N, CA, C and O of each residue as an XYZ file, in Angstrom:
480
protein
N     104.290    135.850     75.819
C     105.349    136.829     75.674
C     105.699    137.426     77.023
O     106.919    137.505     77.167
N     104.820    137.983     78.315
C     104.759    138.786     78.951
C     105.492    137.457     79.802
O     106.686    137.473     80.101
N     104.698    136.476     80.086
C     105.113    134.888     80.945
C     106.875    134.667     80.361
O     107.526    134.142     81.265
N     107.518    134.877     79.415
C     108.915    134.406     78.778
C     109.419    135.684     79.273
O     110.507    135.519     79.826
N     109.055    136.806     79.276
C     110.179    138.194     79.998
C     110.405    138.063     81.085
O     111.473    138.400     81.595
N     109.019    137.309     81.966
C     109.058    137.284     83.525
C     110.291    135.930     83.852
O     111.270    135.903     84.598
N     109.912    135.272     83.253
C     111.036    133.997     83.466
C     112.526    134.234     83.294
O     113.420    133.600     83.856
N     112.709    135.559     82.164
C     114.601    135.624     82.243
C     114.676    137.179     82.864
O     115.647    137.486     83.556
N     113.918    137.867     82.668
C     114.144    139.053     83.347
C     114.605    139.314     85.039
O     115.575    139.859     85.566
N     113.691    138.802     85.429
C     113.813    139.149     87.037
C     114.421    137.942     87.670
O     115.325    137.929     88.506
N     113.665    136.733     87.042
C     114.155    135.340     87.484
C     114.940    134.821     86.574
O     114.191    134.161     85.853
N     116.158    134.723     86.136
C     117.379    134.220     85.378
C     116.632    132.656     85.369
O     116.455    132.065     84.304
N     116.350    132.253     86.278
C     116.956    130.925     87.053
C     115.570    130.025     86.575
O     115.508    128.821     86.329
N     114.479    131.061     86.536
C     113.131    130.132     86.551
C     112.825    129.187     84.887
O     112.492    128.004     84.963
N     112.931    129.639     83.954
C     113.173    128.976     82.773
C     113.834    127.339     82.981
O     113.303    126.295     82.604
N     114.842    127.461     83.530
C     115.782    126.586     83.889
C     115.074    125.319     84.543
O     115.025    124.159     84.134
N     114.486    125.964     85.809
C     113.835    125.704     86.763
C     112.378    124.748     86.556
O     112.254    123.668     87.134
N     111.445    125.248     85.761
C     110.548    125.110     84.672
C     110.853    123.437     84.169
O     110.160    122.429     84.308
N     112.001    123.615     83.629
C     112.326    122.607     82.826
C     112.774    121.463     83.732
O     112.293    120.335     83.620
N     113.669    121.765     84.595
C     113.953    120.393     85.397
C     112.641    120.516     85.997
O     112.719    119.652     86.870
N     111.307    121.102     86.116
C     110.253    120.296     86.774
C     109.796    119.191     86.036
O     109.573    118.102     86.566
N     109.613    119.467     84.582
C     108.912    118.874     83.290
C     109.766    117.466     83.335
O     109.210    116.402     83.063
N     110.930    117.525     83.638
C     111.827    116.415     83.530
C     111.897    115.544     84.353
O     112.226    114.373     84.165
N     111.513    116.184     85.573
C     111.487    115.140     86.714
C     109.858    114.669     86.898
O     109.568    113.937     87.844
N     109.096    115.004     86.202
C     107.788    114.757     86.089
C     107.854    113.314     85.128
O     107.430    112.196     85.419
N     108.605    113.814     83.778
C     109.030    112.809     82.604
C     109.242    111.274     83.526
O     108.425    110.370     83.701
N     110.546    111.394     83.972
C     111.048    110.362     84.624
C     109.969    109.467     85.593
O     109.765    108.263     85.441
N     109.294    110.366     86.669
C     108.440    109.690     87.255
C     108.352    110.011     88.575
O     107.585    109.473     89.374
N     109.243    111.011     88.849
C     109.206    111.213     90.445
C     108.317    112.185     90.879
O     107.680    112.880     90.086
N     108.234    112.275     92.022
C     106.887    113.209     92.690
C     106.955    114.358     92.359
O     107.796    114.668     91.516
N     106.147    115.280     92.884
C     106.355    116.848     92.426
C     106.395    117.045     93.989
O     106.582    118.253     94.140
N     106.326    116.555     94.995
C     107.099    116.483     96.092
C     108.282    116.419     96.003
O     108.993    117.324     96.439
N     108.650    115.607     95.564
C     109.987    115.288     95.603
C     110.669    115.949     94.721
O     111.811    115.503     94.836
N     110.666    116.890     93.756
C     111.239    118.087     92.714
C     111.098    119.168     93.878
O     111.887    120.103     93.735
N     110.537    119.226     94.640
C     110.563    120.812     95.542
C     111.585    120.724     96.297
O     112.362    121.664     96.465
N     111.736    119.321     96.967
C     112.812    119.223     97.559
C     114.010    119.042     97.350
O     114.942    119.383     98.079
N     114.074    118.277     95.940
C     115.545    118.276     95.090
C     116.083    119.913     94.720
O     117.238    120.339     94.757
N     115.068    120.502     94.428
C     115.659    122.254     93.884
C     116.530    122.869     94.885
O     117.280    123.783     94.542
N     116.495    122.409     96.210
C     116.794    122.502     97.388
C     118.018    122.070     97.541
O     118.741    122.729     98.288
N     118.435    121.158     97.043
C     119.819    120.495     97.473
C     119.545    119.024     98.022
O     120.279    118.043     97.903
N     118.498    119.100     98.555
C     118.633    117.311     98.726
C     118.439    116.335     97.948
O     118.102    116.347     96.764
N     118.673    115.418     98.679
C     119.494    113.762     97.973
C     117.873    112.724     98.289
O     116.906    113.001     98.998
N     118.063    111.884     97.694
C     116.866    110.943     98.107
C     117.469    109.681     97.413
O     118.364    109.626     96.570
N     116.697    108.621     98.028
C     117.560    107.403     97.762
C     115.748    106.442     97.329
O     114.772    106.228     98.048
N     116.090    106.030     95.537
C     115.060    105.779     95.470
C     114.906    104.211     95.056
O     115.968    103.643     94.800
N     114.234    103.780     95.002
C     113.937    102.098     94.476
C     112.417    102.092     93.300
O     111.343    102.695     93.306
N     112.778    101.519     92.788
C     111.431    101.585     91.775
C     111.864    101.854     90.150
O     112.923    101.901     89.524
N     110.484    101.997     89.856
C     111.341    102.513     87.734
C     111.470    103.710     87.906
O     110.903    104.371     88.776
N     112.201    104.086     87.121
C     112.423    105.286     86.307
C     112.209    105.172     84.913
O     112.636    104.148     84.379
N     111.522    106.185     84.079
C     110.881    106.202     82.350
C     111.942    106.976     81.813
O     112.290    108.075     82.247
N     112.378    106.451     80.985
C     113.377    107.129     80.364
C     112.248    107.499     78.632
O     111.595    106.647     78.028
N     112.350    108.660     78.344
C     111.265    109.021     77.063
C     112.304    108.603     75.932
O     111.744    108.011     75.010
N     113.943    108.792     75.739
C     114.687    108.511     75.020
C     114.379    106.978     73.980
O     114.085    106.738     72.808
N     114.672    106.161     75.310
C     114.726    104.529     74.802
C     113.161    103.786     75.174
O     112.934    102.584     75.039
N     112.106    104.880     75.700
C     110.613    104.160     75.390
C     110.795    102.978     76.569
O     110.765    101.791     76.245
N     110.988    103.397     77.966
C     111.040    102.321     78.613
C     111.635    102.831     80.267
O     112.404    103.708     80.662
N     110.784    101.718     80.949
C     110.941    101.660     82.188
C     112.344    100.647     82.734
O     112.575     99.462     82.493
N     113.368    101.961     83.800
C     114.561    101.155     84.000
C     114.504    100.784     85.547
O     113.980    101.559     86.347
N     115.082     99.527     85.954
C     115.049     99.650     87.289
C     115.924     99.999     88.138
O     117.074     99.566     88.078
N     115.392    101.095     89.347
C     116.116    101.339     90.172
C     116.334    100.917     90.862
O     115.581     99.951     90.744
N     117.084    100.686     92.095
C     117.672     99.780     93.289
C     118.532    100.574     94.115
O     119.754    100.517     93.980
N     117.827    101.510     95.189
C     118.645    101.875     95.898
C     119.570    103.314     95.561
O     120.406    103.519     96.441
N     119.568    104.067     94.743
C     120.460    105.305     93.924
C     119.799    106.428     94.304
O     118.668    106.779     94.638
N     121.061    106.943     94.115
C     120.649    108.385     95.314
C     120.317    109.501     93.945
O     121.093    109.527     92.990
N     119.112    110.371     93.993
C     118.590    110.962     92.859
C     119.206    112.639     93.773
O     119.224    112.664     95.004
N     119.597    113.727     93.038
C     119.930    114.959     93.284
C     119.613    116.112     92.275
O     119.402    115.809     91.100
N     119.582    117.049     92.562
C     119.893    117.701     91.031
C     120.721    118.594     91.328
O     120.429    119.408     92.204
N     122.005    118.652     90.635
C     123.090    119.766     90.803
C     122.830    120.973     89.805
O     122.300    120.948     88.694
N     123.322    121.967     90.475
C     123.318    123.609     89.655
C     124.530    123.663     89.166
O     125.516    123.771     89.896
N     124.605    123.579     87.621
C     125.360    124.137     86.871
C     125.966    125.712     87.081
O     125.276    126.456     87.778
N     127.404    126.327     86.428
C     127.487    127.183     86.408
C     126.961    128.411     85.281
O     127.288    129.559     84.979
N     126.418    127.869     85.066
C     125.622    128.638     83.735
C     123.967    128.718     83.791
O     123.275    128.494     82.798
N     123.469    129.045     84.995
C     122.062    128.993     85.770
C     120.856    127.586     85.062
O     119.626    127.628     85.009
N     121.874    126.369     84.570
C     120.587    125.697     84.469
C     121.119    124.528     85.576
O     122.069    124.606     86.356
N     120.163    123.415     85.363
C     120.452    122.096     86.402
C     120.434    120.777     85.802
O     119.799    120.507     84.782
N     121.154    119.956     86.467
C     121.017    118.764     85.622
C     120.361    117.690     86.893
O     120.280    117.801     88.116
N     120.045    116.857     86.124
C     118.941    115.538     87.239
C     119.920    114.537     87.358
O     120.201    114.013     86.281
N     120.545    114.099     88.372
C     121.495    113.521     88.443
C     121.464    112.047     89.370
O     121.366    112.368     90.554
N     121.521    110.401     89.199
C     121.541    109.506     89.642
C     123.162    108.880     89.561
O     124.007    108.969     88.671
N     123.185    108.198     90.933
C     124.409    108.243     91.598
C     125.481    108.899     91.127
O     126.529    108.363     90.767
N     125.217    110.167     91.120
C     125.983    111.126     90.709
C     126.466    111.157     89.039
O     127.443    111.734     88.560
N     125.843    110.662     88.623
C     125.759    110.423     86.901
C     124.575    110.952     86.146
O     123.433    110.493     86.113
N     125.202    112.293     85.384
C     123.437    112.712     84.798
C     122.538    111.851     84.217
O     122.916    110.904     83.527
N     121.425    112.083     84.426
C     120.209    110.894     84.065
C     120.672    110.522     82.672
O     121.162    109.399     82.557
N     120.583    111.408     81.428
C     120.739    110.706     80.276
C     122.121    109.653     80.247
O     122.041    108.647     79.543
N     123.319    109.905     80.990
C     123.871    109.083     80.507
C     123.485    107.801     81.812
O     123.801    106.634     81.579
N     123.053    108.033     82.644
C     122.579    106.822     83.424
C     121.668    105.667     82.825
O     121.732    104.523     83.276
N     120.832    106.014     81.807
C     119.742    105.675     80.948
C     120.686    105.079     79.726
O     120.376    104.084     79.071
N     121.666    105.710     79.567
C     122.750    105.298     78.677
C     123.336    103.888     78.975
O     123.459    102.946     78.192
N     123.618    103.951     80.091
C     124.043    103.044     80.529
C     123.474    101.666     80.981
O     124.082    100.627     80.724
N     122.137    101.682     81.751
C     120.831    101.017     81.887
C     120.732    100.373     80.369
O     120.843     99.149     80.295
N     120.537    101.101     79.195
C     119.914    100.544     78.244
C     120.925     99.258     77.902
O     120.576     98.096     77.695
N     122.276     99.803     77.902
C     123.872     98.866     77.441
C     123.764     97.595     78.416
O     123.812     96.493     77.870
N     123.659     97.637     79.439
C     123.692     96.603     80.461
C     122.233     95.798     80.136
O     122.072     94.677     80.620
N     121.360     96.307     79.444
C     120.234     95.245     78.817
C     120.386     94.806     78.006
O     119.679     93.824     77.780
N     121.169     95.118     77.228
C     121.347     95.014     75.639
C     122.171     93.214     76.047
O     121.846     92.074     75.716
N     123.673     93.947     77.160
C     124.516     93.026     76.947
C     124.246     91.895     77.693
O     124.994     90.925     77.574
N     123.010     91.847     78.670
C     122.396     90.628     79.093
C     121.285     90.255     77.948
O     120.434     89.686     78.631
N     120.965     90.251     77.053
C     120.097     89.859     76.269
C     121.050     88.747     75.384
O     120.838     87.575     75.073
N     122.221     89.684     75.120
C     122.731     88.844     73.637
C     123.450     87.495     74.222
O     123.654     86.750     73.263
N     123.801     87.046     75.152
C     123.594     85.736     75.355
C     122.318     84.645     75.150
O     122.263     83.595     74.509
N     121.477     85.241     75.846
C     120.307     84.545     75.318
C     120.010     84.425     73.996
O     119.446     83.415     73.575
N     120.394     85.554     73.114
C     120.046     85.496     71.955
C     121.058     84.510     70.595
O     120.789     84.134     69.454
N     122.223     84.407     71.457
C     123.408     83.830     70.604
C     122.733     81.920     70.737
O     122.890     80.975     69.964
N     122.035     82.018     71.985
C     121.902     80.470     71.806
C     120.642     79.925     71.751
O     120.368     78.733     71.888
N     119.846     80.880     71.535
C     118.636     80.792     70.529
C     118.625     80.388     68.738
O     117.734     79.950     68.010
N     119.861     80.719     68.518
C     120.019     80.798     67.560
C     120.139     79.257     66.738
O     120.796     78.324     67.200
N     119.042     79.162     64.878
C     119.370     77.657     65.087
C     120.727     76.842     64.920
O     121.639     77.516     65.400
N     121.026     76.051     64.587
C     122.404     75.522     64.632
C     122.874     75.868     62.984
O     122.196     76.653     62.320
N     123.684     75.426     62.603
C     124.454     75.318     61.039
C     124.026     73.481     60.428
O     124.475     72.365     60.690
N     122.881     74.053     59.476
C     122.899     72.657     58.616
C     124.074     72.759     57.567
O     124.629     73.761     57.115
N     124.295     71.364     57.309
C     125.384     70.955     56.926
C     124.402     70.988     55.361
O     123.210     70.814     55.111
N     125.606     71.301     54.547
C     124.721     71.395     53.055
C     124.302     70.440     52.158
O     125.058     69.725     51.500
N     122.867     70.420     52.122
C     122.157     69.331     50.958
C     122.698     69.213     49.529
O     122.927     70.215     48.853
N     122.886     68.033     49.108
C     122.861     67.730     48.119
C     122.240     68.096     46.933
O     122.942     68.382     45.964
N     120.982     68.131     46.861
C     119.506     67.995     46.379
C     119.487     66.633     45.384
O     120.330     65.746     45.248
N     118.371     66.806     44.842
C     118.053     65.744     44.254
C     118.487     65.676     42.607
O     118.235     66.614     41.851
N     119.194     64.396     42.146
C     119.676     64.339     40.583
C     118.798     64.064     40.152
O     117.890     63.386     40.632
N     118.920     64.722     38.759
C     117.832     63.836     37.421
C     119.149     63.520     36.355
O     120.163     64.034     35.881
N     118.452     62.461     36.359
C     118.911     61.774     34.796
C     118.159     61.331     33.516
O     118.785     60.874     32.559
């Protein structure tokens, strides 16, 4: 109780704050690297990112990670300038739509229909 007054009372901002740590923890990045994002800087990362949504590791290549301040004192986690969830949004679609080729010609062919067998 006393810890939740201190967070909106004096510090508006820390609640907020709190949470994009938990999130950038989620994902996978340093807690180095969250001190310095709260900050304003940019970092350019390579490696996975965990998305908890879709249960899975996406790959990065090069994307610049930030977190911008909203006008309404919270923040969003932001890759190449696209908030994470819909970046993860997008990651998941671009797997999906390289899969279903493979999957269309996996598929077995069309038997042509049996007869079966007469009795007389």
């Amino acid at each position: 109780m006393l810890l939740d007054n201190l967070k909106t009372k004096p510090f508006p901002e820390m609640a907020a704050m709190l949470k994009m740590n938990d999130d950038c923890k989620a994902v996978g990045l340093q807690p180095e690297m969250f001190k310095n994002l709260i900050y304003g800087k940019t970092y350019n990362v390579t490696g996975n990112l965990y998305s908890e949504t879709h249960r899975k590791n996406f790959h990065a290549e090069k994307v610049k990670v930030n977190i911008e301040r909203a006008s309404d004192n919270s923040f969003r986690l932001c890759v190449d300038g696209i908030e994470i969830s819909e970046w993860f949004n997008m990651k998941h679609r671009e797997s999906r739509e390289a899969l279903r080729p493979q999957v269309r010609q996996m598929q077995t062919p069309v038997m042509p229909k049996r007869q079966g067998i007469r009795m007389r």
